[in-house]
Coordinates of C-alpha atoms in Angstrom, one line a residue:
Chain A
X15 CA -20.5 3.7 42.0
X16 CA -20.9 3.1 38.0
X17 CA -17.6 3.5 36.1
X18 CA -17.8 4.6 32.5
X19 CA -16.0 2.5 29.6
X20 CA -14.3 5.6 27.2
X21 CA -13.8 5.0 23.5
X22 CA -9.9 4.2 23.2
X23 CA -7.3 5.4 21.8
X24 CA -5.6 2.5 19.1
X25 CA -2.7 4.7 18.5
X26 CA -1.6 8.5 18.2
X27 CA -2.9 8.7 14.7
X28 CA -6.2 7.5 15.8
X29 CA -8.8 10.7 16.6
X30 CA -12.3 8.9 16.5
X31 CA -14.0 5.6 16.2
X32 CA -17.6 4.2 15.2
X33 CA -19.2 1.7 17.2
X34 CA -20.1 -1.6 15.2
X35 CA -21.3 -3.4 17.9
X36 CA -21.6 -4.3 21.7
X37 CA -20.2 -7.8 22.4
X38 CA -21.5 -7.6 25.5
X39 CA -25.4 -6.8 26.9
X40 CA -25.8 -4.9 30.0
X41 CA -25.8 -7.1 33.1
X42 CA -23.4 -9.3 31.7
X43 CA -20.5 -9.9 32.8
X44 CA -16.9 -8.5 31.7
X45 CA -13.3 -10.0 33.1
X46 CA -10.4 -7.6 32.7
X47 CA -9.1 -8.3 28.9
X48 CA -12.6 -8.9 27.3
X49 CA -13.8 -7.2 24.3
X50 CA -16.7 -4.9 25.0
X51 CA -17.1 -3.3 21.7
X52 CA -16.3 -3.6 18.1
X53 CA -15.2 -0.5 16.8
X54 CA -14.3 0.5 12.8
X55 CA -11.2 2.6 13.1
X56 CA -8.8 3.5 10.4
X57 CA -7.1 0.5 11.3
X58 CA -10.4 -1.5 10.1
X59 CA -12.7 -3.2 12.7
X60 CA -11.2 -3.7 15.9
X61 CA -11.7 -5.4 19.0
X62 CA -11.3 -3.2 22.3
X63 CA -11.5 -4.5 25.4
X64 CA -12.2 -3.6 29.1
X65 CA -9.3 -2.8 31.7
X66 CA -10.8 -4.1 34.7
X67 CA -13.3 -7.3 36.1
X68 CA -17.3 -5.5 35.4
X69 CA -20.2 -5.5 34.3
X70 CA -21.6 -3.8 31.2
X71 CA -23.8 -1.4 32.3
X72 CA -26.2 1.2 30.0
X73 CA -24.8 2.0 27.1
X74 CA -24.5 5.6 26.1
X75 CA -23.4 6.3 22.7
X76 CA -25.8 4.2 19.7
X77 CA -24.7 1.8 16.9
X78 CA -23.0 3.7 14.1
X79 CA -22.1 7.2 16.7
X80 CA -18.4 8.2 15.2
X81 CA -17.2 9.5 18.7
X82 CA -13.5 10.8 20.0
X83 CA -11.3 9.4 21.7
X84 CA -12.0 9.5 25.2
X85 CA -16.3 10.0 24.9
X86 CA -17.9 7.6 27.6
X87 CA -19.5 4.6 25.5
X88 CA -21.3 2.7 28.3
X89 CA -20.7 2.5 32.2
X90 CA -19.7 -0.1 33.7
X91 CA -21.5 -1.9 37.1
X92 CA -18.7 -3.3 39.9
X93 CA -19.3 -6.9 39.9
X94 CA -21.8 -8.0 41.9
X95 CA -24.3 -4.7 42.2
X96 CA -25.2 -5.4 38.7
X97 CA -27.9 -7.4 38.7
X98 CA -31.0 -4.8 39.5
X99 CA -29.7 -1.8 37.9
X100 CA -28.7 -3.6 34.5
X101 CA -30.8 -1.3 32.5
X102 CA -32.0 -3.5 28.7
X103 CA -32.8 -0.9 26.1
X104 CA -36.1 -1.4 24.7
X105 CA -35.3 -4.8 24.5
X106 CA -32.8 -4.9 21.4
X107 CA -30.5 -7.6 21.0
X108 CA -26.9 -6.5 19.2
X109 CA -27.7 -8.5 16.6
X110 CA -30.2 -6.5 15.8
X111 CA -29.2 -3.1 16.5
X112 CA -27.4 -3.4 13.0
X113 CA -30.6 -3.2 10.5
X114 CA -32.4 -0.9 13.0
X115 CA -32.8 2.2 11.0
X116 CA -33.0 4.3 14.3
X117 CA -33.9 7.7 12.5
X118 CA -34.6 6.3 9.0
X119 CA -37.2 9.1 9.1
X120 CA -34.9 11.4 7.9
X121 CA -34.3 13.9 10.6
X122 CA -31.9 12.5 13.2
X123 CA -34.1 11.9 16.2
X124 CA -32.4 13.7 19.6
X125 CA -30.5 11.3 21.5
X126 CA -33.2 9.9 24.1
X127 CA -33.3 11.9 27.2
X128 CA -31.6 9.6 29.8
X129 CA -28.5 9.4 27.3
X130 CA -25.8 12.1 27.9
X131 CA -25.3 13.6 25.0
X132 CA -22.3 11.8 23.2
X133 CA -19.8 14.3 21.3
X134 CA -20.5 13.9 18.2
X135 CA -18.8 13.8 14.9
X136 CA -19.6 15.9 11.8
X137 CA -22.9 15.1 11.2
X138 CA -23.7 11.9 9.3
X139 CA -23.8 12.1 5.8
X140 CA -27.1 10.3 5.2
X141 CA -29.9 10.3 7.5
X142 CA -30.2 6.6 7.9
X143 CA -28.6 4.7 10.4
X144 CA -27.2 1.9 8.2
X145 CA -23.7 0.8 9.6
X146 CA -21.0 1.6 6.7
X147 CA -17.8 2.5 7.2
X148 CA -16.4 5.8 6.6
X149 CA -15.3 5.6 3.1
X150 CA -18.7 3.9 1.7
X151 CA -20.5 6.9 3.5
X152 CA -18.0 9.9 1.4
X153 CA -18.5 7.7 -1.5
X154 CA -22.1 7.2 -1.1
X155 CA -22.6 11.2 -0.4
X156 CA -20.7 11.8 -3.2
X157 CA -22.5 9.5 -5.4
X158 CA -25.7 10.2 -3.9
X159 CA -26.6 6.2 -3.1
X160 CA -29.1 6.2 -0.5
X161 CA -26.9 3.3 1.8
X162 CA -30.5 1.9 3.1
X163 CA -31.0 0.8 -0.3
X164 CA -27.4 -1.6 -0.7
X165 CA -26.9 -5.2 1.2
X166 CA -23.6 -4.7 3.3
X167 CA -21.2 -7.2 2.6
X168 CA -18.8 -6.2 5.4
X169 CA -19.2 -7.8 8.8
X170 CA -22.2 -8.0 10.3
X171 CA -23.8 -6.8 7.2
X172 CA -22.3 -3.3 7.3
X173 CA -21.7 -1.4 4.1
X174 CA -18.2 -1.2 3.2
X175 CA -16.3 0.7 0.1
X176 CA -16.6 -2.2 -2.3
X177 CA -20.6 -2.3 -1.6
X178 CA -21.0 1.5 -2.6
X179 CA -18.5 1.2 -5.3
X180 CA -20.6 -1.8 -7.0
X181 CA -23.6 0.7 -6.7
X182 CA -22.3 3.8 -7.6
X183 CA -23.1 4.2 -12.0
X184 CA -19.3 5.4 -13.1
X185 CA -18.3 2.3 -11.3
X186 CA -21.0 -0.1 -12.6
X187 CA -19.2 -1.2 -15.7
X188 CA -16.1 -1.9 -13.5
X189 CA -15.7 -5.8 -12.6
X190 CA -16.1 -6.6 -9.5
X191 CA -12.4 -7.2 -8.8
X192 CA -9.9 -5.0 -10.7
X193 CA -7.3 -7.6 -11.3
X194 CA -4.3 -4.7 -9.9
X195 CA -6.3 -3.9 -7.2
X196 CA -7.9 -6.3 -4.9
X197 CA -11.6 -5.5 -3.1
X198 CA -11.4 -4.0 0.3
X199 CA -11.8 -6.8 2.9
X200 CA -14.6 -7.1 5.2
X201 CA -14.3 -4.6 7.8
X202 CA -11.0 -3.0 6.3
X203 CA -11.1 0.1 4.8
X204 CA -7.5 1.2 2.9
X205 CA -8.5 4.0 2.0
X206 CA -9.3 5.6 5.6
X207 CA -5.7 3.0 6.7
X208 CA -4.0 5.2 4.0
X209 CA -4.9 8.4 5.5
X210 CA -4.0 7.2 9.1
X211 CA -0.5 5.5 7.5
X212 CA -0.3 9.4 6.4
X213 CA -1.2 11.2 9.3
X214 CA 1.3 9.1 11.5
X215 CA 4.4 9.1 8.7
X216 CA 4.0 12.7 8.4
X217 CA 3.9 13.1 12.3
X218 CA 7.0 11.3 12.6
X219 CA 8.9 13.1 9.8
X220 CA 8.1 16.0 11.0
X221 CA 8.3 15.8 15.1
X222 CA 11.2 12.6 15.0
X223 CA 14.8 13.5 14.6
X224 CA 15.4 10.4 13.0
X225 CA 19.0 8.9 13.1
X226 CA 19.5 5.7 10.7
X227 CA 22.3 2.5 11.5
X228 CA 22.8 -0.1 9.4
X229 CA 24.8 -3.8 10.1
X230 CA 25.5 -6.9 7.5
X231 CA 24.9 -9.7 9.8
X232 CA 25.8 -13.1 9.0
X233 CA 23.0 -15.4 8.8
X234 CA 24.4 -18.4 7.9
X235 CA 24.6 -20.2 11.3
X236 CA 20.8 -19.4 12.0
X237 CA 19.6 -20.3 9.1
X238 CA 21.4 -23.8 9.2
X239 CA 19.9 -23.9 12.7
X240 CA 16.3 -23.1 11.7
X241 CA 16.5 -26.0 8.5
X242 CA 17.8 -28.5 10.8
X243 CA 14.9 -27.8 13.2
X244 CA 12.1 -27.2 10.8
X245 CA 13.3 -30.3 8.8
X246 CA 11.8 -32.7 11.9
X247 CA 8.9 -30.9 12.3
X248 CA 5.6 -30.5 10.8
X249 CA 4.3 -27.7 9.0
X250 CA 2.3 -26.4 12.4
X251 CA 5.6 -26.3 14.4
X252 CA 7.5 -24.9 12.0
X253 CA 9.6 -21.8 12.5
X254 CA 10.2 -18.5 10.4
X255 CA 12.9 -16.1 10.3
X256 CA 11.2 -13.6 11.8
X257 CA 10.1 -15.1 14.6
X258 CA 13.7 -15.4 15.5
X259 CA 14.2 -11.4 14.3
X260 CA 11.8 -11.0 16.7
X261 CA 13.2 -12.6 19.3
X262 CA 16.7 -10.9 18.8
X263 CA 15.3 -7.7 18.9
X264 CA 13.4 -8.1 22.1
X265 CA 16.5 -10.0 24.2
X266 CA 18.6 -6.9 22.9
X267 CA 16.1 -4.3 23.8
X268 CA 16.8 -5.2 27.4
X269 CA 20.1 -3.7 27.4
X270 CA 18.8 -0.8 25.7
X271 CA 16.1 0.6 27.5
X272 CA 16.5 3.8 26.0
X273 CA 15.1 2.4 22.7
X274 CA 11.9 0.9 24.2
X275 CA 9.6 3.2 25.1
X276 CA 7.8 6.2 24.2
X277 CA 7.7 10.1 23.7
X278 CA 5.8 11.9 25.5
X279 CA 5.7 15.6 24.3
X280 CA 9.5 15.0 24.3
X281 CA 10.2 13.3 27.4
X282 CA 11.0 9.5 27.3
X283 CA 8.8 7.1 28.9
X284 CA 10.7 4.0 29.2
X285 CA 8.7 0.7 29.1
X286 CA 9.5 -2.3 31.6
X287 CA 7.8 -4.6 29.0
X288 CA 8.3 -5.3 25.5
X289 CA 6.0 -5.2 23.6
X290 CA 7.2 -5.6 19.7
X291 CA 4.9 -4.5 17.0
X292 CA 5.2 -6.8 14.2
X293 CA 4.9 -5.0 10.6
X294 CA 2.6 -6.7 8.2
X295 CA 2.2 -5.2 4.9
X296 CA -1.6 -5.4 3.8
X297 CA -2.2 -7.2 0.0
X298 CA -3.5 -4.1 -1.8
X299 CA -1.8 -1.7 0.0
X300 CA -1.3 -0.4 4.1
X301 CA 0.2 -2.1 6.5
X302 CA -0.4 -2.5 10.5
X303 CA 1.9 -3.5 13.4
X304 CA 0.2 -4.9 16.2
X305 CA 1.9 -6.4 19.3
X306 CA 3.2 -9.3 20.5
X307 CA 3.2 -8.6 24.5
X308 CA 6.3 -9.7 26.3
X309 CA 7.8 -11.3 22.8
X310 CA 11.3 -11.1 25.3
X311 CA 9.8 -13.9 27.5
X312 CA 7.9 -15.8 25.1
X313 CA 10.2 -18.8 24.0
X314 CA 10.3 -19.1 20.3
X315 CA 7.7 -21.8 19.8
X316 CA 4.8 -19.2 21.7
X317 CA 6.0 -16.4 19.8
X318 CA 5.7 -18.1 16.0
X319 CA 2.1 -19.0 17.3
X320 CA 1.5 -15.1 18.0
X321 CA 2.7 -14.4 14.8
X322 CA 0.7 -16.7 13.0
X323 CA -2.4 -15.3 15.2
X324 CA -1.9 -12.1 14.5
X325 CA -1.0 -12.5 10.2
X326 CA -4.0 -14.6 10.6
X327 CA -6.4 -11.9 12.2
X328 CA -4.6 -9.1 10.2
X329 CA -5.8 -11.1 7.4
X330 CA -9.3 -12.2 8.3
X331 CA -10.1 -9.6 10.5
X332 CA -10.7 -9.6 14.9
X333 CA -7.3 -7.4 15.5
X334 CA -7.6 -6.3 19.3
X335 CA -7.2 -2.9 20.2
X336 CA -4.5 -3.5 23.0
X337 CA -2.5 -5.2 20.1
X338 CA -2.7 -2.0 17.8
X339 CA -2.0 0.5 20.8
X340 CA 0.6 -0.6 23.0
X341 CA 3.8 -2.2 21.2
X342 CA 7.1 -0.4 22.5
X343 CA 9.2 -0.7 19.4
X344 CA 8.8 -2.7 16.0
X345 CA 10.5 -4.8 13.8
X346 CA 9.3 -4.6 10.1
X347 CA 11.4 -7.6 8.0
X348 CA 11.1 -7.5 4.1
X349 CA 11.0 -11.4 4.2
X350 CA 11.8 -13.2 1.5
X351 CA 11.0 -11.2 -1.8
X352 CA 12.2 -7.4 -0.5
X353 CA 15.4 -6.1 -1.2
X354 CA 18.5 -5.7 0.6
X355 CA 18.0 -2.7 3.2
X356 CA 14.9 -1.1 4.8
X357 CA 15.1 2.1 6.2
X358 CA 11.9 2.5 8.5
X359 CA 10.5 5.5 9.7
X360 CA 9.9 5.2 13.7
X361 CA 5.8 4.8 14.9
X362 CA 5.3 7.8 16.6
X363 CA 5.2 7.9 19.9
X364 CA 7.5 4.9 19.6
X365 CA 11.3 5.5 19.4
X366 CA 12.6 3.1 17.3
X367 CA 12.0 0.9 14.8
X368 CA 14.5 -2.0 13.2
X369 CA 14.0 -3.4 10.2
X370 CA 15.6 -6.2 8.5
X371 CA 16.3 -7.0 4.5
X372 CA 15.8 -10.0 2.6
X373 CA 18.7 -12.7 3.6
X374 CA 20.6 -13.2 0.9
X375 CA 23.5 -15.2 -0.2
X376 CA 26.8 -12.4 -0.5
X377 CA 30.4 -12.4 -0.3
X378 CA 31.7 -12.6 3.1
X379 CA 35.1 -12.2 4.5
X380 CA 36.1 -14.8 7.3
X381 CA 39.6 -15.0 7.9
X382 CA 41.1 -13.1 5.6
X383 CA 39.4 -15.1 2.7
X384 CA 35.9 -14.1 1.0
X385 CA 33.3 -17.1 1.1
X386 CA 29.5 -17.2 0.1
X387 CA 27.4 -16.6 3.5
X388 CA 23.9 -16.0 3.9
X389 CA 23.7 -12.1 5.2
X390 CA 21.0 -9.8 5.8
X391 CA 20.9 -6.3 6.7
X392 CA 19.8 -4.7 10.3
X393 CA 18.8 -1.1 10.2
X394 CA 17.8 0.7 13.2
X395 CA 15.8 4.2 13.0
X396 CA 16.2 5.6 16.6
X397 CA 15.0 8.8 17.7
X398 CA 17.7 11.3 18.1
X399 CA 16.2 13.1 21.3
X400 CA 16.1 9.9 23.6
X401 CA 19.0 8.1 22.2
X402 CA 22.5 8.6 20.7
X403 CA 24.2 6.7 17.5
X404 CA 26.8 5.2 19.3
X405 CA 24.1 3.4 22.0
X406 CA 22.4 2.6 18.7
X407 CA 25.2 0.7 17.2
X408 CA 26.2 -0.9 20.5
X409 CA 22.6 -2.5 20.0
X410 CA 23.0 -3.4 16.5
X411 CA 25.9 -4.7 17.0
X412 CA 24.9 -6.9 20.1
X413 CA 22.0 -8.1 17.8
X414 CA 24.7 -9.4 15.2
X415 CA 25.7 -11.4 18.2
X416 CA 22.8 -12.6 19.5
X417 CA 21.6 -14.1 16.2
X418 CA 25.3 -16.1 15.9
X419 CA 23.4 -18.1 18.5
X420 CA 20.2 -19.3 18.1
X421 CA 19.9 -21.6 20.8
X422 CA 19.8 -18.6 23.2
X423 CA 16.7 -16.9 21.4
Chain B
X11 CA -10.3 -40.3 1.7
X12 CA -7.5 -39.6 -1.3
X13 CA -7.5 -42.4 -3.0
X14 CA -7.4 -41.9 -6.8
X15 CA -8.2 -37.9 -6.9
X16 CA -8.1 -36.0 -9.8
X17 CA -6.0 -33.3 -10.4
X18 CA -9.1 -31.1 -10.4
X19 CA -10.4 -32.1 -7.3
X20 CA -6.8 -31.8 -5.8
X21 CA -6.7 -28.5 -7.6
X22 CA -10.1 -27.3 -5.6
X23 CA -8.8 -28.3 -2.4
X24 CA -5.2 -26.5 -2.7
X25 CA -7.8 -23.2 -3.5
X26 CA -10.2 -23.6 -1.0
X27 CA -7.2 -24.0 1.5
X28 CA -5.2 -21.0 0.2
X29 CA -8.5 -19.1 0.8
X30 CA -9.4 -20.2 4.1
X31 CA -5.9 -19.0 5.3
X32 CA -5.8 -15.7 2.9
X33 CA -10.0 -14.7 3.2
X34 CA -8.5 -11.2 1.1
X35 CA -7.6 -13.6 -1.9
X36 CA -11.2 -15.5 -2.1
X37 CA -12.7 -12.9 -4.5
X38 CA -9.7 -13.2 -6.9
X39 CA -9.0 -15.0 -9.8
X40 CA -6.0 -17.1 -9.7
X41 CA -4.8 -19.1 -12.8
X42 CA -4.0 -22.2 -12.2
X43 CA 0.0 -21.9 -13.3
X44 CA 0.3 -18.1 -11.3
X45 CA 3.2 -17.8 -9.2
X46 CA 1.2 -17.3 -5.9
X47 CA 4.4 -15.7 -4.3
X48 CA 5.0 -13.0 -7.3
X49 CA 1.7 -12.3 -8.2
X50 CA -0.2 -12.5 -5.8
X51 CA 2.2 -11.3 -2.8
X52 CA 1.6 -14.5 -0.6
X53 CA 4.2 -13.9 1.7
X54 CA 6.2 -16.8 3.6
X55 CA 3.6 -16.4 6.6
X56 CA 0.8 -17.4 4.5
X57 CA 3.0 -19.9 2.9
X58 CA 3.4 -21.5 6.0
X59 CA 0.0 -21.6 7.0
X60 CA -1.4 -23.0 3.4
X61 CA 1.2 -25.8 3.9
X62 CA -0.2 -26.1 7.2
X63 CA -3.7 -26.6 5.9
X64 CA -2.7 -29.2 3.9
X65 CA -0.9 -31.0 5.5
X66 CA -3.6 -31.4 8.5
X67 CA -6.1 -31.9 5.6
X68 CA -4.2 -34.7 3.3
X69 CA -2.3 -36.4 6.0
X70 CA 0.9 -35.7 3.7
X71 CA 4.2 -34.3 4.6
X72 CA 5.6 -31.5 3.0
X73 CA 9.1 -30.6 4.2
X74 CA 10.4 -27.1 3.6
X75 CA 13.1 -28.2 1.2
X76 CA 10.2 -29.4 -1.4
X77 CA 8.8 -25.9 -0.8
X78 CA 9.9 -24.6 -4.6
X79 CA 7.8 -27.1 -5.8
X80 CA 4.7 -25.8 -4.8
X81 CA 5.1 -22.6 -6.5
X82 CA 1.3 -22.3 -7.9
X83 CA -2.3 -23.8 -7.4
X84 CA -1.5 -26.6 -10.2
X85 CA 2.0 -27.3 -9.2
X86 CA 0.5 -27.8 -5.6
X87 CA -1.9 -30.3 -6.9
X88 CA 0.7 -32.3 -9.1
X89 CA 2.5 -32.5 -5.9
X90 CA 0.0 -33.5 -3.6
X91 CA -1.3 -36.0 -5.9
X92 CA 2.4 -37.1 -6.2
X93 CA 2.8 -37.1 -2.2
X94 CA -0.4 -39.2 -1.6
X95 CA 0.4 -41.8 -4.0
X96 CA 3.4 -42.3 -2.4
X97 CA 1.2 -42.4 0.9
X98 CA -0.5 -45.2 -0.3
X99 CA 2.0 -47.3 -1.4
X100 CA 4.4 -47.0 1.2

């Protein structure tokens, strides 16, 4: 009995996606956790993976299909009755797939016979099958640019923004690189990550009855802790701040289950796991927040390495979809060039989200005298329907504490 | 393998490693004397992982208290340069 792999869904802002490629071939084989597919989201070009040990079976949605969330992509085989059934398509390889111009005829051939007709999108905007990403298409409609004609810089050769931007005349005269403005990367759209920032703030503005805490916590003692620590090691072992935010948070959480979780048409869904989405602001605008599983059990060493990893791959692309989908809560953290207080507005169907200020030196009162201490500011936006201000300051509060002592995180 | 570099070729090592670790900043100009923090929004992530870079690539320590001293590409380099001399002749 075939099983069918189902585009997925990368977050509640997320509607559709467009297959880039197949990582895997049919008849190969697939352990639980491996990435099936690339697909070009909003979120840029993303990893997703299979839930179970299988083999990938016949695909059934094409290179460049836009699809919902939910459309069966390709079946999957159980392991071990794959072998004879493993059906190779005319004998493409993915790599491939990518220049074939499938109906560069002009009229969009009907999906072959043996293919169950895939939900489609709005139909393509140019009868080619060239990969490009959303906003190159609207730009290139707009423009009229023929994509077939433009080499895609983007990965795997698809045509991204930048590529139809350098080809469209009222942008000719433009340099490459707008000094204010840097070029979309490879596989990273802004534009379409604006809309989806959009889609989700509005959501959550609209549907989350925010309530907002804030807390001064002294930093001093941790950030003597981390110098002392970082000062023996080198640069590869090193620690930052927010690996230890990070760490604070999630230890907290566990006494606050009521702030890890998610809604579900208004009922709570409390997760076992934490899962914390670590904010990452994008250079030229957008942000993301993917996951670092279990950051409660990860000691601190594991978890900076995550971190790195994922401000690495948020950088130079490979994000996994089970990263952008599943954290329980996040921590967004100004670093060091913000300003004093962040006020974040909660992920929906998250319930909370704390975010911390840039640590600064301030007047401090200990003992009934004022002395210089490095503070920053905890704020915690908690959503009013699963969880009360005063729980919400017991857990600001109880972070305060946690962060006097370091060696615990 | 540094022995008597010049600041240029220090200079295009420092870029190519800043690069490597922020692929979004390859396509950019950066002066040599820009503040890579203010201007061009390097955060202390990428900081970190520059430093690494360097360090793995130049065999020289940088410890996080002579971080404000590596403020842009050129500063980096005069550091560097700095650093591996003192390699040498230690």
């Amino acid at each position: 009995m075939s099983d069918v792999y189902r585009m997925p869904s990368l977050g509640s802002d997320m509607e559709a996606g467009t297959l880039i490629e197949w990582a895997r071939q049919p008849g190969e084989k697939l352990a639980k956790g491996d990435t099936i597919a690339v697909v070009e989201t909003q979120k840029g070009a993303i990893e997703v993976e299979v839930f179970q040990d299988a083999v990938m079976g016949k695909p059934l949605i094409n290179i460049g299909d836009k699809v919902p969330v939910g459309t069966p992509m390709a079946e999957l085989e159980p392991i071990g009755a794959a072998e004879t059934k493993a059906p190779r398509r005319s004998g493409r390889e993915a790599g491939t797939e990518i220049e074939d111009d499938e109906r560069a005829a002009g009229s969009p051939a009907p999906p072959a016979p043996d293919q169950p007709q895939p939900a489609r999108a709005a139909p393509e905007p140019t009868p080619t099958r060239q990969r490009a990403s959303p906003a190159a298409r609207r730009l290139a409609e707009a423009e009229g640019i023929d994509l077939a004609r433009l080499t895609g810089t983007g990965p795997d050769g698809a045509i991204v923004l930048a590529d139809v931007q350098a080809a469209a005349p009222r942008h000719a005269e433009q340099p490459p690189s707008a000094p204010e403005r840097p070029p979309p990367r490879a596989g990273l759209d802004l534009a379409a990550m604006r809309q989806a920032i959009a889609a989700a703030m509005t959501r959550s503005k609209r549907e989350i009855p925010h309530y907002y805490l804030a807390e001064d916590i002294d930093l001093t003692t941790a950030t003597d802790w981390l110098a002392r620590r970082n000062a023996d090691l080198p640069p590869d072992r090193r620690l930052l701040m927010g690996a230890l935010f990070i760490k604070a948070v999630a230890l907290t959480l566990r006494r606050f289950p009521e702030l890890n979780g998610f809604d579900r048409d208004g009922r709570f869904e409390p997760s076992a796991a934490i899962h914390v989405g670590a904010a990452t602001a994008i250079r030229g605008g957008g942000l993301v927040a993917p996951a670092i599983h279990d950051a409660d059990r990860l000691d601190l060493d594991a978890l900076m390495a995550h971190l790195r990893d994922l401000v690495g791959r948020v950088r130079g692309g490979g994000l996994r979809a089970s990263e952008l989908a599943d954290p329980t809560i996040t921590v967004s953290s100004l670093g060091e060039r913000g300003v004093d207080r962040l006020y974040a507005i909660i992920y929906p169907p998250q319930v909370a989200i704390v975010g911390f200020g840039t640590p600064r030196a301030r007047p401090w009162i200990i003992d009934d005298a004022v002395v210089v201490r490095t503070v920053v500011s905890a704020t915690l936006a908690a959503d009013h329907r699963h969880s009360d201000g005063h729980r919400g300051a017991l857990f600001l509060a109880r972070l305060a504490q946690r962060l006097q002592d370091p060696d615990t995180l | 393998m540094t022995s008597h570099m010049t600041r240029d070729e220090m200079t295009a090592i420092v870029r190519e490693e800043l690069t490597n670790v922020a692929p979004d900043l390859a396509d950019e100009t950066i002066p040599i004397d820009a503040d890579l923090r203010e201007e061009f929004d390097l955060d202390s992530m990428d900081f970190l992982n520059w430093i690494t870079a360097l360090h793995k690539r130049l065999g020289v320590d940088i410890p996080e208290l002579d971080y404000p001293q590596l403020t842009s590409l050129g500063a980096a380099a005069d550091y560097l340069l700095r650093a591996t001399d003192r390699t040498k002749s230690s």
